[in-house]
PDB file of C-alpha atoms in Angstrom:
ATOM      1  CA  MET A 856     129.084 114.925  88.526  1.00 97.00           C
ATOM      2  CA  LEU A 857     128.144 111.430  87.400  1.00 98.00           C
ATOM      3  CA  THR A 858     125.604 109.741  89.651  1.00 98.00           C
ATOM      4  CA  ILE A 859     125.440 106.028  88.879  1.00 98.00           C
ATOM      5  CA  THR A 860     124.176 102.919  90.641  1.00 98.00           C
ATOM      6  CA  GLN A 861     126.530 100.356  92.129  1.00 97.00           C
ATOM      7  CA  ALA A 862     124.878  97.722  89.917  1.00 98.00           C
ATOM      8  CA  LEU A 863     125.838  99.647  86.761  1.00 98.00           C
ATOM      9  CA  VAL A 864     129.398 100.204  88.008  1.00 97.00           C
ATOM     10  CA  ASP A 865     129.653  96.454  88.662  1.00 96.00           C
ATOM     11  CA  GLN A 866     128.385  95.649  85.153  1.00 97.00           C
ATOM     12  CA  ILE A 867     130.836  98.041  83.489  1.00 97.00           C
ATOM     13  CA  VAL A 868     133.788  96.685  85.512  1.00 94.00           C
ATOM     14  CA  ALA A 869     132.735  93.069  84.842  1.00 94.00           C
ATOM     15  CA  HIS A 870     132.587  93.795  81.099  1.00 96.00           C
ATOM     16  CA  ALA A 871     136.062  95.373  81.203  1.00 94.00           C
ATOM     17  CA  ARG A 872     137.463  92.362  83.053  1.00 91.00           C
ATOM     18  CA  LYS A 873     135.724  89.880  80.736  1.00 94.00           C
ATOM     19  CA  ASP A 874     137.083  91.465  77.541  1.00 94.00           C
ATOM     20  CA  HIS A 875     140.622  91.926  78.942  1.00 91.00           C
ATOM     21  CA  PRO A 876     143.223  91.881  77.362  1.00 92.00           C
ATOM     22  CA  ASP A 877     141.167  93.688  74.685  1.00 95.00           C
ATOM     23  CA  GLU A 878     139.472  96.987  75.438  1.00 96.00           C
ATOM     24  CA  ALA A 879     135.782  96.732  76.288  1.00 97.00           C
ATOM     25  CA  CYS A 880     133.265  99.368  75.248  1.00 97.00           C
ATOM     26  CA  GLY A 881     129.597 100.175  75.613  1.00 98.00           C
ATOM     27  CA  VAL A 882     126.889 102.646  76.490  1.00 98.00           C
ATOM     28  CA  VAL A 883     124.537 103.211  79.399  1.00 98.00           C
ATOM     29  CA  ALA A 884     121.364 104.792  78.067  1.00 98.00           C
ATOM     30  CA  GLY A 885     118.873 106.839  80.022  1.00 98.00           C
ATOM     31  CA  PRO A 886     115.707 108.840  79.469  1.00 98.00           C
ATOM     32  CA  ALA A 887     116.375 111.801  77.179  1.00 97.00           C
ATOM     33  CA  GLY A 888     117.249 114.905  79.175  1.00 96.00           C
ATOM     34  CA  SER A 889     117.473 113.071  82.522  1.00 97.00           C
ATOM     35  CA  ASP A 890     121.268 112.630  82.893  1.00 97.00           C
ATOM     36  CA  ARG A 891     120.322 109.347  84.630  1.00 98.00           C
ATOM     37  CA  PRO A 892     122.116 106.213  83.388  1.00 98.00           C
ATOM     38  CA  GLU A 893     119.736 103.259  83.481  1.00 98.00           C
ATOM     39  CA  ARG A 894     120.109 100.694  80.679  1.00 98.00           C
ATOM     40  CA  PHE A 895     123.463  98.898  80.362  1.00 98.00           C
ATOM     41  CA  ILE A 896     124.365  98.126  76.750  1.00 98.00           C
ATOM     42  CA  PRO A 897     127.681  96.306  76.303  1.00 97.00           C
ATOM     43  CA  MET A 898     128.997  96.620  72.762  1.00 97.00           C
ATOM     44  CA  LEU A 899     131.471  94.613  70.729  1.00 94.00           C
ATOM     45  CA  ASN A 900     134.874  96.205  70.249  1.00 96.00           C
ATOM     46  CA  ALA A 901     135.061  95.842  66.466  1.00 95.00           C
ATOM     47  CA  ALA A 902     138.811  96.584  66.618  1.00 94.00           C
ATOM     48  CA  MET A 903     139.351  93.631  69.009  1.00 94.00           C
ATOM     49  CA  SER A 904     142.451  95.414  70.255  1.00 94.00           C
ATOM     50  CA  PRO A 905     144.189  95.861  73.623  1.00 92.00           C
ATOM     51  CA  THR A 906     145.038  99.486  72.745  1.00 92.00           C
ATOM     52  CA  PHE A 907     142.037 100.758  70.786  1.00 90.00           C
ATOM     53  CA  TYR A 908     138.268 100.457  70.727  1.00 93.00           C
ATOM     54  CA  GLU A 909     135.811 100.983  67.931  1.00 93.00           C
ATOM     55  CA  PHE A 910     132.063 100.509  67.920  1.00 94.00           C
ATOM     56  CA  ASP A 911     130.816  98.446  64.994  1.00 93.00           C
ATOM     57  CA  SER A 912     129.059 100.950  62.708  1.00 93.00           C
ATOM     58  CA  GLY A 913     126.051  98.688  62.141  1.00 95.00           C
ATOM     59  CA  ASP A 914     125.666  97.991  65.872  1.00 95.00           C
ATOM     60  CA  LEU A 915     125.969 101.711  66.610  1.00 94.00           C
ATOM     61  CA  LEU A 916     123.306 102.619  64.045  1.00 96.00           C
ATOM     62  CA  ARG A 917     120.928 100.005  65.516  1.00 97.00           C
ATOM     63  CA  LEU A 918     121.640 101.292  69.029  1.00 97.00           C
ATOM     64  CA  TYR A 919     120.870 104.908  68.116  1.00 96.00           C
ATOM     65  CA  ARG A 920     117.647 103.885  66.366  1.00 98.00           C
ATOM     66  CA  GLU A 921     116.625 101.840  69.405  1.00 98.00           C
ATOM     67  CA  MET A 922     117.432 104.694  71.807  1.00 98.00           C
ATOM     68  CA  ASP A 923     115.471 107.076  69.588  1.00 98.00           C
ATOM     69  CA  ASP A 924     112.459 104.721  69.624  1.00 98.00           C
ATOM     70  CA  ARG A 925     112.652 104.530  73.436  1.00 98.00           C
ATOM     71  CA  ASP A 926     113.204 108.302  73.915  1.00 98.00           C
ATOM     72  CA  GLU A 927     116.646 107.608  75.366  1.00 98.00           C
ATOM     73  CA  GLU A 928     120.095 109.060  74.898  1.00 97.00           C
ATOM     74  CA  PRO A 929     123.616 107.855  75.689  1.00 98.00           C
ATOM     75  CA  VAL A 930     124.214 109.096  79.239  1.00 98.00           C
ATOM     76  CA  VAL A 931     127.463 107.161  79.693  1.00 98.00           C
ATOM     77  CA  VAL A 932     129.883 106.076  76.978  1.00 98.00           C
ATOM     78  CA  TYR A 933     132.428 103.722  78.506  1.00 98.00           C
ATOM     79  CA  HIS A 934     135.519 101.808  77.539  1.00 97.00           C
ATOM     80  CA  SER A 935     138.499 100.229  79.211  1.00 96.00           C
ATOM     81  CA  HIS A 936     142.227 100.743  79.074  1.00 94.00           C
ATOM     82  CA  THR A 937     144.148  97.522  79.567  1.00 91.00           C
ATOM     83  CA  ALA A 938     147.674  98.760  80.263  1.00 87.00           C
ATOM     84  CA  THR A 939     147.354 102.458  81.076  1.00 87.00           C
ATOM     85  CA  GLU A 940     145.531 104.655  83.540  1.00 88.00           C
ATOM     86  CA  ALA A 941     141.858 105.506  83.128  1.00 91.00           C
ATOM     87  CA  TYR A 942     142.376 108.794  81.289  1.00 94.00           C
ATOM     88  CA  PRO A 943     141.248 109.676  77.750  1.00 96.00           C
ATOM     89  CA  SER A 944     143.875 109.207  75.056  1.00 94.00           C
ATOM     90  CA  ARG A 945     144.215 111.583  72.107  1.00 94.00           C
ATOM     91  CA  THR A 946     142.229 109.069  70.041  1.00 92.00           C
ATOM     92  CA  ASP A 947     139.498 108.871  72.713  1.00 95.00           C
ATOM     93  CA  ILE A 948     139.239 112.663  72.705  1.00 96.00           C
ATOM     94  CA  SER A 949     139.018 112.847  68.912  1.00 93.00           C
ATOM     95  CA  TYR A 950     136.164 110.289  68.881  1.00 91.00           C
ATOM     96  CA  ALA A 951     134.172 111.919  71.697  1.00 94.00           C
ATOM     97  CA  ASN A 952     131.130 113.224  69.833  1.00 92.00           C
ATOM     98  CA  GLU A 953     128.479 113.244  72.572  1.00 94.00           C
ATOM     99  CA  PRO A 954     128.993 116.529  74.462  1.00 92.00           C
ATOM    100  CA  ALA A 955     126.259 115.719  77.008  1.00 95.00           C
ATOM    101  CA  ALA A 956     127.626 112.241  77.811  1.00 98.00           C
ATOM    102  CA  HIS A 957     129.796 111.141  80.696  1.00 98.00           C
ATOM    103  CA  TYR A 958     132.858 109.353  79.327  1.00 98.00           C
ATOM    104  CA  VAL A 959     133.730 106.590  81.769  1.00 98.00           C
ATOM    105  CA  LEU A 960     137.091 104.892  81.603  1.00 97.00           C
ATOM    106  CA  VAL A 961     137.954 101.738  83.479  1.00 95.00           C
ATOM    107  CA  SER A 962     141.561 100.642  83.695  1.00 92.00           C
ATOM    108  CA  THR A 963     142.155  96.929  84.124  1.00 86.00           C
ATOM    109  CA  ALA A 964     145.837  97.634  84.890  1.00 80.00           C
ATOM    110  CA  ASP A 965     147.035  98.494  88.371  1.00 67.00           C
ATOM    111  CA  THR A 966     148.646 101.791  87.392  1.00 61.00           C
ATOM    112  CA  ASP A 967     148.313 103.548  90.735  1.00 63.00           C
ATOM    113  CA  GLY A 968     148.912 100.780  93.277  1.00 62.00           C
ATOM    114  CA  LEU A 969     145.332 101.108  94.539  1.00 58.00           C
ATOM    115  CA  GLY A 970     143.983  97.883  93.059  1.00 61.00           C
ATOM    116  CA  ASP A 971     143.307  96.173  89.792  1.00 66.00           C
ATOM    117  CA  PHE A 972     141.022  98.806  88.302  1.00 77.00           C
ATOM    118  CA  GLN A 973     140.259 102.502  88.216  1.00 89.00           C
ATOM    119  CA  PHE A 974     136.775 103.860  87.452  1.00 95.00           C
ATOM    120  CA  ARG A 975     136.822 107.509  86.377  1.00 96.00           C
ATOM    121  CA  SER A 976     134.430 109.811  84.543  1.00 98.00           C
ATOM    122  CA  PHE A 977     135.125 112.738  82.239  1.00 98.00           C
ATOM    123  CA  ARG A 978     133.284 115.311  80.191  1.00 98.00           C
ATOM    124  CA  ILE A 979     134.816 115.808  76.753  1.00 98.00           C
ATOM    125  CA  VAL A 980     133.557 118.861  74.876  1.00 96.00           C
ATOM    126  CA  ASP A 981     135.305 120.327  71.836  1.00 94.00           C
ATOM    127  CA  GLY A 982     138.487 118.422  72.683  1.00 95.00           C
ATOM    128  CA  GLU A 983     138.549 119.724  76.274  1.00 96.00           C
ATOM    129  CA  VAL A 984     138.751 117.006  78.953  1.00 98.00           C
ATOM    130  CA  THR A 985     137.381 117.658  82.445  1.00 97.00           C
ATOM    131  CA  GLU A 986     137.388 114.966  85.106  1.00 98.00           C
ATOM    132  CA  GLU A 987     134.271 114.848  87.234  1.00 98.00           C
ATOM    133  CA  GLU A 988     133.295 113.317  90.535  1.00 97.00           C
ATOM    134  CA  VAL A 989     131.579 109.931  90.493  1.00 97.00           C
ATOM    135  CA  ARG A 990     128.855 109.365  93.075  1.00 98.00           C
ATOM    136  CA  VAL A 991     127.861 105.716  93.409  1.00 97.00           C
ATOM    137  CA  VAL A 992     124.400 105.083  94.849  1.00 98.00           C
ATOM    138  CA  GLU A 993     122.358 101.966  95.566  1.00 97.00           C
ATOM    139  CA  ALA A 994     119.304 103.322  93.707  1.00 95.00           C
ATOM    140  CA  TYR A 995     117.970 106.562  92.227  1.00 95.00           C
TER     141      TYR A 995
END
């Protein structure tokens, strides 16, 4: 289960809406070993594409060095889908290289008739996708 604050959910959704029609992407870091997302880090989609996201390799290297210096790890890796449901694509699955992370997808398309976005979380380990419950809290 992903436990995340409403403030972080709002920031992730706002980033997805801001970058629409391109996919948005980013990380929420937290203390190493805590499984607690705390620090919102929006990233640039180097692909600048409505159907694909890619972290800039230089930005990603700087991010991992910074997280290492702060004793943090990527607790949430997020991106948006602009025209499809919030479910990992084959490409998303192939790029999922953080087995301990929660992979959050936000859809900025109304694919289910329930509103203009979906917010879902998945674990992706060795190509296996498992959806998990999301518990939104005011504070930890």
